[in-house]
CSV table of C-alpha atoms in Angstrom, one decimal:
chain,number,residue,atom,x,y,z
A,1,MET,CA,-3.9,-8.7,18.2
A,2,LEU,CA,-4.7,-12.5,19.4
A,3,LEU,CA,-2.2,-14.7,21.5
A,4,THR,CA,-2.8,-18.4,22.4
A,5,VAL,CA,-0.4,-20.1,24.4
A,6,THR,CA,-0.8,-24.0,24.7
A,7,GLY,CA,2.0,-26.1,26.7
A,8,SER,CA,2.5,-29.1,29.0
A,9,PRO,CA,1.9,-28.4,32.4
A,10,ARG,CA,6.2,-28.5,33.2
A,11,ALA,CA,6.6,-25.7,31.2
A,12,ALA,CA,5.5,-23.2,33.7
A,13,THR,CA,7.9,-24.0,35.9
A,14,VAL,CA,10.6,-26.2,35.3
A,15,VAL,CA,13.2,-24.6,31.9
A,16,PRO,CA,13.6,-28.1,30.1
A,17,GLY,CA,17.0,-29.2,28.3
A,18,ARG,CA,20.7,-28.6,29.8
A,19,THR,CA,21.4,-24.4,29.5
A,20,ALA,CA,24.8,-24.4,28.2
A,21,THR,CA,27.8,-23.4,29.9
A,22,ALA,CA,29.5,-19.9,29.4
A,23,ALA,CA,32.2,-21.8,27.5
A,24,GLU,CA,29.5,-23.4,25.0
A,25,LEU,CA,27.6,-20.4,24.4
A,26,ALA,CA,30.8,-18.5,23.6
A,27,ASP,CA,31.6,-21.2,21.1
A,28,ALA,CA,28.0,-21.7,19.8
A,29,THR,CA,25.9,-20.1,17.0
A,30,LEU,CA,22.6,-19.7,18.2
A,31,GLY,CA,20.8,-18.4,15.6
A,32,TYR,CA,20.3,-16.2,12.3
A,33,ARG,CA,23.5,-13.9,11.9
A,34,ALA,CA,24.8,-16.2,15.0
A,35,ASP,CA,23.5,-14.1,17.8
A,36,SER,CA,21.6,-11.4,19.2
A,37,HIS,CA,23.4,-8.6,17.6
A,38,ALA,CA,23.3,-10.3,14.2
A,39,ASP,CA,26.8,-9.6,13.8
A,40,GLY,CA,27.9,-12.9,12.0
A,41,PHE,CA,30.9,-13.0,15.1
A,42,VAL,CA,31.3,-16.2,17.2
A,43,ALA,CA,33.5,-15.3,20.0
A,44,GLY,CA,35.3,-18.5,21.6
A,45,ALA,CA,35.2,-20.1,18.3
A,46,THR,CA,37.1,-23.4,18.4
A,47,ALA,CA,37.0,-24.7,14.5
A,48,ALA,CA,39.8,-23.9,12.3
A,49,PRO,CA,40.6,-25.2,8.9
A,50,PRO,CA,41.5,-27.4,7.0
A,51,TYR,CA,38.6,-29.6,7.5
A,52,ARG,CA,37.5,-33.0,7.0
A,53,THR,CA,33.9,-34.2,6.7
A,54,LEU,CA,32.7,-36.2,9.4
A,55,TRP,CA,29.1,-36.9,8.9
A,56,SER,CA,26.6,-35.9,5.6
A,57,ARG,CA,22.6,-36.2,6.0
A,58,ASP,CA,20.3,-36.0,3.5
A,59,PHE,CA,16.7,-34.1,4.6
A,60,GLY,CA,14.8,-33.7,1.5
A,61,THR,CA,14.6,-30.2,0.0
A,62,VAL,CA,16.6,-27.2,1.9
A,63,VAL,CA,18.2,-26.6,5.4
A,64,SER,CA,18.0,-23.7,7.6
A,65,ALA,CA,20.6,-21.6,9.3
A,66,PRO,CA,21.5,-24.3,11.8
A,67,VAL,CA,21.7,-23.7,15.4
A,68,ALA,CA,25.3,-25.2,17.0
A,69,VAL,CA,25.7,-25.3,20.9
A,70,GLY,CA,28.3,-27.8,22.6
A,71,ASP,CA,28.0,-31.3,21.1
A,72,ARG,CA,24.3,-30.9,19.0
A,73,VAL,CA,23.0,-29.1,16.3
A,74,TYR,CA,19.6,-28.3,15.6
A,75,ALA,CA,18.1,-26.9,12.4
A,76,VAL,CA,14.4,-26.4,10.3
A,77,VAL,CA,14.5,-28.5,7.2
A,78,ASN,CA,11.8,-28.8,4.4
A,79,ALA,CA,11.5,-32.9,4.1
A,80,ASP,CA,9.5,-32.4,0.8
A,81,ASP,CA,10.7,-35.0,-1.1
A,82,GLY,CA,8.4,-34.1,-4.3
A,83,THR,CA,5.3,-36.3,-3.5
A,84,SER,CA,3.5,-34.3,-0.6
A,85,GLY,CA,2.4,-31.3,-2.8
A,86,GLY,CA,4.4,-28.6,-0.8
A,87,PRO,CA,6.7,-28.0,2.1
A,88,ARG,CA,6.8,-30.3,5.1
A,89,MET,CA,8.7,-28.0,8.0
A,90,MET,CA,10.3,-30.2,10.2
A,91,LEU,CA,12.5,-29.4,13.4
A,92,VAL,CA,15.7,-32.0,13.7
A,93,GLY,CA,17.8,-32.3,16.2
A,94,LEU,CA,21.3,-34.0,15.6
A,95,ASP,CA,24.3,-35.6,17.5
A,96,ALA,CA,27.4,-32.9,16.3
A,97,ALA,CA,29.8,-35.8,16.3
A,98,THR,CA,27.9,-38.6,14.4
A,99,GLY,CA,24.8,-36.9,12.9
A,100,ARG,CA,22.5,-39.3,14.6
A,101,ASP,CA,18.9,-38.3,15.3
A,102,LEU,CA,18.6,-37.1,19.0
A,103,TRP,CA,14.9,-37.8,18.6
A,104,PRO,CA,12.9,-38.1,16.0
A,105,ALA,CA,12.4,-35.1,13.7
A,106,VAL,CA,8.9,-33.1,14.4
A,107,SER,CA,6.6,-31.2,12.7
A,108,LEU,CA,6.4,-27.5,12.9
A,109,THR,CA,2.9,-26.1,13.3
A,110,GLN,CA,0.7,-25.2,10.3
A,111,ASN,CA,3.9,-26.0,8.3
A,112,GLU,CA,4.4,-22.9,6.5
A,113,PRO,CA,7.0,-22.3,4.4
A,114,GLN,CA,8.8,-19.6,6.1
A,115,ALA,CA,10.5,-20.8,9.5
A,116,GLY,CA,13.8,-20.8,11.3
A,117,VAL,CA,15.0,-21.9,14.4
A,118,SER,CA,16.8,-20.3,17.6
A,119,TYR,CA,18.3,-20.9,20.9
A,120,GLY,CA,18.2,-19.2,24.3
A,121,GLY,CA,18.4,-20.2,28.2
A,122,GLY,CA,18.1,-24.4,27.4
A,123,LEU,CA,15.3,-24.1,24.6
A,124,LEU,CA,14.9,-24.0,20.9
A,125,TYR,CA,12.7,-21.6,19.8
A,126,THR,CA,10.9,-22.0,16.4
A,127,GLU,CA,8.5,-19.8,13.9
A,128,THR,CA,6.2,-19.8,11.1
A,129,ALA,CA,5.2,-17.6,8.6
A,130,ARG,CA,1.4,-17.0,9.8
A,131,GLY,CA,2.6,-16.8,13.6
A,132,THR,CA,2.8,-19.8,15.6
A,133,ILE,CA,5.9,-19.6,18.0
A,134,ALA,CA,6.8,-22.7,19.5
A,135,ALA,CA,9.1,-23.3,22.3
A,136,TRP,CA,11.1,-26.8,22.2
A,137,ASP,CA,13.1,-29.0,24.7
A,138,PRO,CA,16.7,-29.5,22.8
A,139,ALA,CA,17.2,-32.6,24.4
A,140,THR,CA,14.3,-34.7,24.0
A,141,GLY,CA,12.5,-32.6,21.0
A,142,HIS,CA,9.1,-32.3,23.1
A,143,ARG,CA,7.4,-29.3,22.5
A,144,GLU,CA,7.2,-26.9,25.7
A,145,TRP,CA,4.6,-24.6,24.6
A,146,SER,CA,3.4,-22.9,21.7
A,147,LEU,CA,1.4,-19.8,21.0
A,148,THR,CA,-0.4,-18.2,17.9
A,149,LEU,CA,-0.4,-14.5,16.7
A,150,ASN,CA,-3.5,-13.1,14.8
A,151,SER,CA,-2.6,-12.2,11.1
A,152,ALA,CA,1.2,-12.3,11.6
A,153,SER,CA,3.4,-12.3,8.6
A,154,MET,CA,6.6,-13.5,9.9
A,155,GLN,CA,10.2,-14.6,8.2
A,156,TYR,CA,12.7,-14.9,11.2
A,157,PRO,CA,13.1,-16.9,14.8
A,158,PRO,CA,13.0,-14.9,17.9
A,159,VAL,CA,15.7,-14.1,19.6
A,160,TRP,CA,16.6,-15.0,23.0
A,161,TYR,CA,17.7,-12.3,25.2
A,162,ASP,CA,18.2,-12.5,29.5
A,163,GLY,CA,14.9,-14.8,29.8
A,164,LEU,CA,12.5,-12.9,27.5
A,165,LEU,CA,12.2,-13.6,23.9
A,166,TYR,CA,12.0,-10.9,21.5
A,167,LEU,CA,10.0,-11.0,18.1
A,168,GLN,CA,8.0,-8.5,15.4
A,169,ASP,CA,5.1,-9.9,13.7
A,170,GLY,CA,5.4,-8.4,10.0
A,171,ARG,CA,2.0,-6.6,10.9
A,172,GLY,CA,3.0,-3.2,12.9
A,173,THR,CA,3.7,-4.9,16.3
A,174,ALA,CA,6.8,-6.0,18.4
A,175,LEU,CA,6.4,-8.6,21.3
A,176,ALA,CA,8.3,-9.7,24.6
A,177,LEU,CA,7.5,-13.1,26.0
A,178,ARG,CA,8.6,-14.9,28.9
A,179,ALA,CA,11.3,-17.4,27.4
A,180,ASP,CA,10.2,-20.7,29.8
A,181,THR,CA,6.4,-20.0,29.2
A,182,GLY,CA,5.4,-17.8,25.8
A,183,ALA,CA,3.3,-15.5,28.3
A,184,ARG,CA,3.5,-11.9,26.9
A,185,VAL,CA,5.5,-9.4,28.8
A,186,TRP,CA,5.2,-6.1,26.5
A,187,THR,CA,3.4,-5.5,22.9
A,188,ALA,CA,4.7,-2.2,20.9
A,189,PRO,CA,3.4,-0.7,18.2
A,190,LEU,CA,6.0,-0.1,15.3
A,191,ALA,CA,6.5,3.0,12.7
A,192,GLU,CA,5.5,0.4,9.8
A,193,TYR,CA,5.2,-3.3,8.7
A,194,SER,CA,8.5,-5.1,8.6
A,195,TRP,CA,9.8,-8.5,7.9
A,196,ALA,CA,13.4,-8.0,9.2
A,197,PRO,CA,14.8,-10.0,11.8
A,198,THR,CA,14.7,-8.8,15.4
A,199,VAL,CA,18.2,-7.4,17.0
A,200,VAL,CA,18.9,-7.1,20.7
A,201,ASP,CA,21.8,-5.7,22.7
A,202,SER,CA,21.9,-4.4,26.3
A,203,THR,CA,20.8,-1.1,25.0
A,204,GLY,CA,17.4,-2.1,23.5
A,205,VAL,CA,15.4,-3.7,20.7
A,206,TRP,CA,16.4,-2.8,17.2
A,207,ILE,CA,13.9,-3.2,14.3
A,208,GLY,CA,14.6,-2.3,10.5
A,209,PHE,CA,12.3,-1.0,8.3
A,210,ASP,CA,12.6,-1.0,4.3
A,211,GLY,CA,12.2,2.9,4.8
A,212,ILE,CA,14.8,3.4,5.6
A,213,ALA,CA,14.0,3.6,9.1
A,214,TRP,CA,14.1,1.9,12.7
A,215,ASN,CA,12.7,1.2,15.9
A,216,HIS,CA,14.5,1.1,19.2
A,217,LEU,CA,12.7,-0.1,22.0
A,218,ASP,CA,13.3,-1.0,26.0
A,219,LEU,CA,14.0,-4.2,26.7
A,220,LYS,CA,11.7,-4.6,29.6
A,221,ALA,CA,8.6,-2.5,28.8
A,222,GLY,CA,9.3,-2.0,25.0
A,223,ALA,CA,8.7,1.6,25.1
A,224,GLN,CA,10.0,3.4,22.1
A,225,LEU,CA,13.7,4.7,22.9
A,226,HIS,CA,14.3,6.2,19.3
A,227,HIS,CA,12.2,6.1,15.8
A,228,PHE,CA,14.9,6.9,13.2
A,229,GLN,CA,13.6,8.0,9.4
A,230,VAL,CA,16.3,8.3,6.6
A,231,PRO,CA,15.0,10.3,3.5
A,232,ASP,CA,15.0,9.3,-0.1
A,233,ARG,CA,16.4,5.9,0.6
A,234,SER,CA,14.9,2.1,0.3
A,235,GLY,CA,16.1,-0.4,2.0
A,236,ALA,CA,17.5,-4.1,1.0
A,237,TYR,CA,14.3,-6.6,1.1
A,238,GLY,CA,13.5,-7.0,5.1
A,239,ASN,CA,16.6,-4.3,5.8
A,240,PRO,CA,17.8,-6.3,8.4
A,241,VAL,CA,19.8,-4.3,11.5
A,242,ALA,CA,23.3,-5.6,12.6
A,243,LEU,CA,25.2,-3.9,15.5
A,244,GLY,CA,28.7,-3.5,15.3
A,245,ALA,CA,31.6,-1.4,15.8
A,246,GLY,CA,29.5,1.0,18.1
A,247,ALA,CA,26.8,1.7,15.5
A,248,ALA,CA,23.7,0.2,13.9
A,249,TRP,CA,25.1,-0.9,10.3
A,250,MET,CA,21.7,-0.9,7.8
A,251,ARG,CA,21.9,-1.6,3.7
A,252,SER,CA,20.2,0.8,1.2
A,253,SER,CA,19.8,1.6,-2.5
A,254,SER,CA,18.7,5.0,-4.2
A,255,GLY,CA,19.0,3.2,-7.9
A,256,ASP,CA,21.3,0.0,-9.5
A,257,ASN,CA,24.2,1.8,-9.1
A,258,ASP,CA,24.0,2.9,-5.4
A,259,GLU,CA,23.7,0.1,-2.8
A,260,THR,CA,25.4,1.1,0.4
A,261,VAL,CA,25.9,0.1,3.7
A,262,THR,CA,25.5,3.0,6.2
A,263,ALA,CA,26.9,3.1,9.9
A,264,TYR,CA,24.3,5.2,11.9
A,265,ASP,CA,25.1,6.3,15.5
A,266,GLN,CA,23.0,4.8,17.7
A,267,LYS,CA,21.6,7.4,20.0
A,268,THR,CA,21.7,10.2,18.0
A,269,GLY,CA,20.3,8.0,14.3
A,270,ALA,CA,23.5,10.4,12.6
A,271,ALA,CA,24.9,8.8,9.6
A,272,VAL,CA,28.7,8.3,10.9
A,273,ARG,CA,30.0,6.2,7.9
A,274,THR,CA,28.2,5.2,4.5
A,275,LEU,CA,30.1,2.3,2.6
A,276,PRO,CA,29.3,0.5,-1.0
A,277,ALA,CA,27.8,-2.8,0.0
A,278,ASP,CA,25.0,-5.1,-1.4
A,279,ALA,CA,25.2,-7.6,1.5
A,280,THR,CA,24.8,-7.0,5.4
A,281,PRO,CA,28.0,-6.5,7.0
A,282,VAL,CA,29.9,-8.9,9.6
A,283,PHE,CA,32.4,-7.8,12.2
A,284,GLY,CA,35.3,-9.3,14.2
A,285,PRO,CA,38.0,-7.7,16.4
A,286,GLY,CA,39.0,-4.2,15.0
A,287,ARG,CA,37.5,-5.3,11.6
A,288,VAL,CA,34.3,-4.7,9.4
A,289,TYR,CA,33.9,-7.2,6.8
A,290,VAL,CA,31.9,-5.5,3.6
A,291,ALA,CA,30.8,-6.9,0.3
A,292,HIS,CA,30.0,-4.8,-2.7
A,293,ARG,CA,29.9,-6.9,-6.6
A,294,GLY,CA,31.7,-10.1,-5.4
A,295,GLU,CA,34.8,-8.0,-3.7
A,296,VAL,CA,34.6,-8.7,-0.2
A,297,ARG,CA,37.1,-5.7,1.7
A,298,ALA,CA,38.4,-6.5,5.5
A,299,LEU,CA,37.9,-2.7,6.9
A,300,ASP,CA,40.2,-1.7,10.3
A,301,THR,CA,37.2,-0.1,12.2
A,302,SER,CA,39.7,2.9,13.5
A,303,THR,CA,40.7,3.8,10.3
A,304,TYR,CA,38.5,2.2,7.6
A,305,ARG,CA,41.5,1.4,5.8
A,306,THR,CA,41.1,-1.7,3.6
A,307,ALA,CA,43.7,-4.2,5.3
A,308,TRP,CA,42.9,-7.1,2.5
A,309,THR,CA,40.0,-7.8,-0.7
A,310,TYR,CA,38.8,-11.0,-1.5
A,311,THR,CA,37.1,-11.3,-5.2
A,312,SER,CA,34.2,-13.3,-6.5
A,313,SER,CA,34.8,-14.4,-10.2
A,314,VAL,CA,31.1,-14.2,-10.6
A,315,ARG,CA,30.8,-10.4,-8.6
A,316,ALA,CA,28.8,-11.8,-5.5
A,317,ALA,CA,29.9,-12.6,-2.4
A,318,THR,CA,28.2,-12.9,1.1
A,319,VAL,CA,30.5,-12.9,4.9
A,320,ARG,CA,28.5,-15.4,6.9
A,321,LEU,CA,30.5,-15.5,10.0
A,322,VAL,CA,33.8,-14.5,11.2
A,323,ALA,CA,34.9,-17.0,13.8
A,324,GLY,CA,38.6,-18.2,15.3
A,325,GLY,CA,40.3,-16.2,13.4
A,326,TYR,CA,38.6,-16.7,10.0
A,327,VAL,CA,36.5,-15.4,7.6
A,328,TYR,CA,33.6,-17.4,6.4
A,329,VAL,CA,32.4,-16.3,2.6
A,330,GLU,CA,29.3,-17.3,1.1
A,331,ASP,CA,30.7,-17.1,-2.7
A,332,GLY,CA,28.1,-16.8,-5.5
A,333,ASP,CA,30.0,-19.3,-7.7
A,334,GLY,CA,29.0,-21.9,-5.2
A,335,ARG,CA,31.4,-22.3,-2.5
A,336,LEU,CA,32.0,-21.5,0.7
A,337,VAL,CA,35.3,-19.9,0.8
A,338,VAL,CA,37.3,-19.5,4.1
A,339,LEU,CA,40.1,-17.0,4.7
A,340,ASP,CA,42.7,-16.2,7.1
A,341,GLU,CA,41.4,-13.1,9.1
A,342,ARG,CA,44.9,-11.3,9.1
A,343,THR,CA,46.1,-11.8,5.7
A,344,GLY,CA,43.0,-12.8,3.7
A,345,SER,CA,44.1,-15.4,2.0
A,346,VAL,CA,41.9,-18.6,1.0
A,347,VAL,CA,42.8,-21.7,3.4
A,348,TRP,CA,40.1,-23.9,2.6
A,349,THR,CA,36.8,-24.2,0.2
A,350,TYR,CA,34.1,-26.4,0.3
A,351,ARG,CA,31.8,-26.5,-3.0
A,352,ARG,CA,28.1,-25.9,-1.5
A,353,TYR,CA,26.3,-25.7,-5.0
A,354,PRO,CA,26.9,-26.4,-8.7
A,355,GLU,CA,28.3,-23.1,-10.1
A,356,PRO,CA,25.9,-21.2,-11.6
A,357,PRO,CA,25.4,-21.1,-15.4
A,358,PRO,CA,27.5,-17.9,-17.4
A,359,MET,CA,25.6,-14.4,-17.0
A,360,SER,CA,22.8,-16.1,-14.7
A,361,PRO,CA,21.3,-13.7,-12.0
A,362,ASN,CA,23.3,-14.4,-9.1
A,363,PRO,CA,22.5,-11.6,-6.1
A,364,ALA,CA,25.1,-11.7,-3.5
A,365,GLU,CA,22.6,-12.1,-0.6
A,366,GLU,CA,19.9,-14.0,-0.4
A,367,ASP,CA,18.0,-13.9,2.5
A,368,TRP,CA,15.4,-16.6,2.1
A,369,ARG,CA,16.4,-19.5,0.2
A,370,GLY,CA,14.0,-22.6,-0.2
A,371,PHE,CA,12.1,-21.8,2.4
A,372,VAL,CA,14.6,-21.1,4.9
A,373,VAL,CA,16.7,-18.8,6.2
A,374,PRO,CA,20.2,-19.2,5.1
A,375,GLY,CA,23.8,-19.7,7.6
A,376,ILE,CA,26.4,-21.7,8.8
A,377,ALA,CA,27.2,-22.5,12.2
A,378,THR,CA,30.1,-23.5,14.3
A,379,SER,CA,30.5,-25.0,17.8
A,380,GLY,CA,32.7,-27.6,19.5
A,381,SER,CA,35.5,-27.3,16.6
A,382,ARG,CA,33.5,-28.4,14.3
A,383,LEU,CA,31.7,-26.6,11.2
A,384,PHE,CA,28.1,-27.1,10.1
A,385,VAL,CA,27.0,-26.2,6.4
A,386,PRO,CA,23.7,-26.6,4.6
A,387,ALA,CA,24.6,-27.5,0.8
A,388,ALA,CA,22.6,-28.5,-2.4
A,389,GLU,CA,19.4,-30.1,-2.2
A,390,GLY,CA,18.7,-30.4,1.3
A,391,ALA,CA,21.9,-31.7,3.0
A,392,LEU,CA,23.6,-30.4,6.3
A,393,VAL,CA,27.4,-31.7,5.8
A,394,ALA,CA,29.3,-31.4,9.2
A,395,PHE,CA,33.4,-30.8,9.2
A,396,GLY,CA,35.9,-31.2,11.9
A,397,LYS,CA,40.1,-31.1,11.7
A,398,ALA,CA,41.9,-33.1,9.3
């Protein structure tokens, strides 16, 4: 595997930008599915409905899952207006209160359609499908370093954890890089090829496969801690792992009528619990939120009894965030629906997309929409929602 690193002279010694405070990080959305656990939970969120629109920006075709930290919000956008003959993937940085540019949008190297952004240690990180990883100063948009992997096939942004950047190349190799310079710390072979996002917690690095299988690697050296294989099951596309309620959760299917998510013991790989699901679960204090054919159930993680349900009229729904006592549901009917975490009652809705035609295919969870990873974000009492035709909309307290 070829790794080529380029960057500015200062990148080796100084971490640019302003590292977020502990309070800001608790009330931030740092990447795909909120943080390195991919559990969709924002522990210190201060945003709360009802909301009013603060601003809306049109970025062309589509907006990725935003990263929101403090008073700033960032996203990768496809700025193609239909005249350039292909995607124009750009990194944008905005003032969270006004939507004004912090700096001119910057083009991602190779301009590949798959792209996303994450945050950690005072820097932003992006990837392209062919394996160009770059670090950016969030204050200026200056590229601090970039790294190119040979023959990569990537679809999710890298994950920052305790000064290192973790990722996998989609071709059977996991990597850890120094977040400040891009220098390689370790590489490790994986059980098979995977396009899943990398998930990290204090116990190690988790990468899932469609097999179903997953690797669990040591944080500092990349040594394999565990490799689990589940026979006679096939995973969801990319098979993202979500860590929550003391288990590693993975979706699977053995037929059209057997879509499930299973919680596996993180040390033994034993199946602890299996539930009907066609979307990745999201977690909150004492709860796991599971969606199946449009029915979202809030389950107590002690008893696994259902506290409440929400049902989509089109039988498709995905929980995107749990934040500030509210559950944010992407309903297949085109709305973002916000539910009270305790009761499940609807407290606010916003139409993101037109309602789909009757009988049209409507998957519960699309991990790709228009060449970017979907999602919503919150920080500093604000909510940031990608909407139709390349819009990013910011909401604040009504």
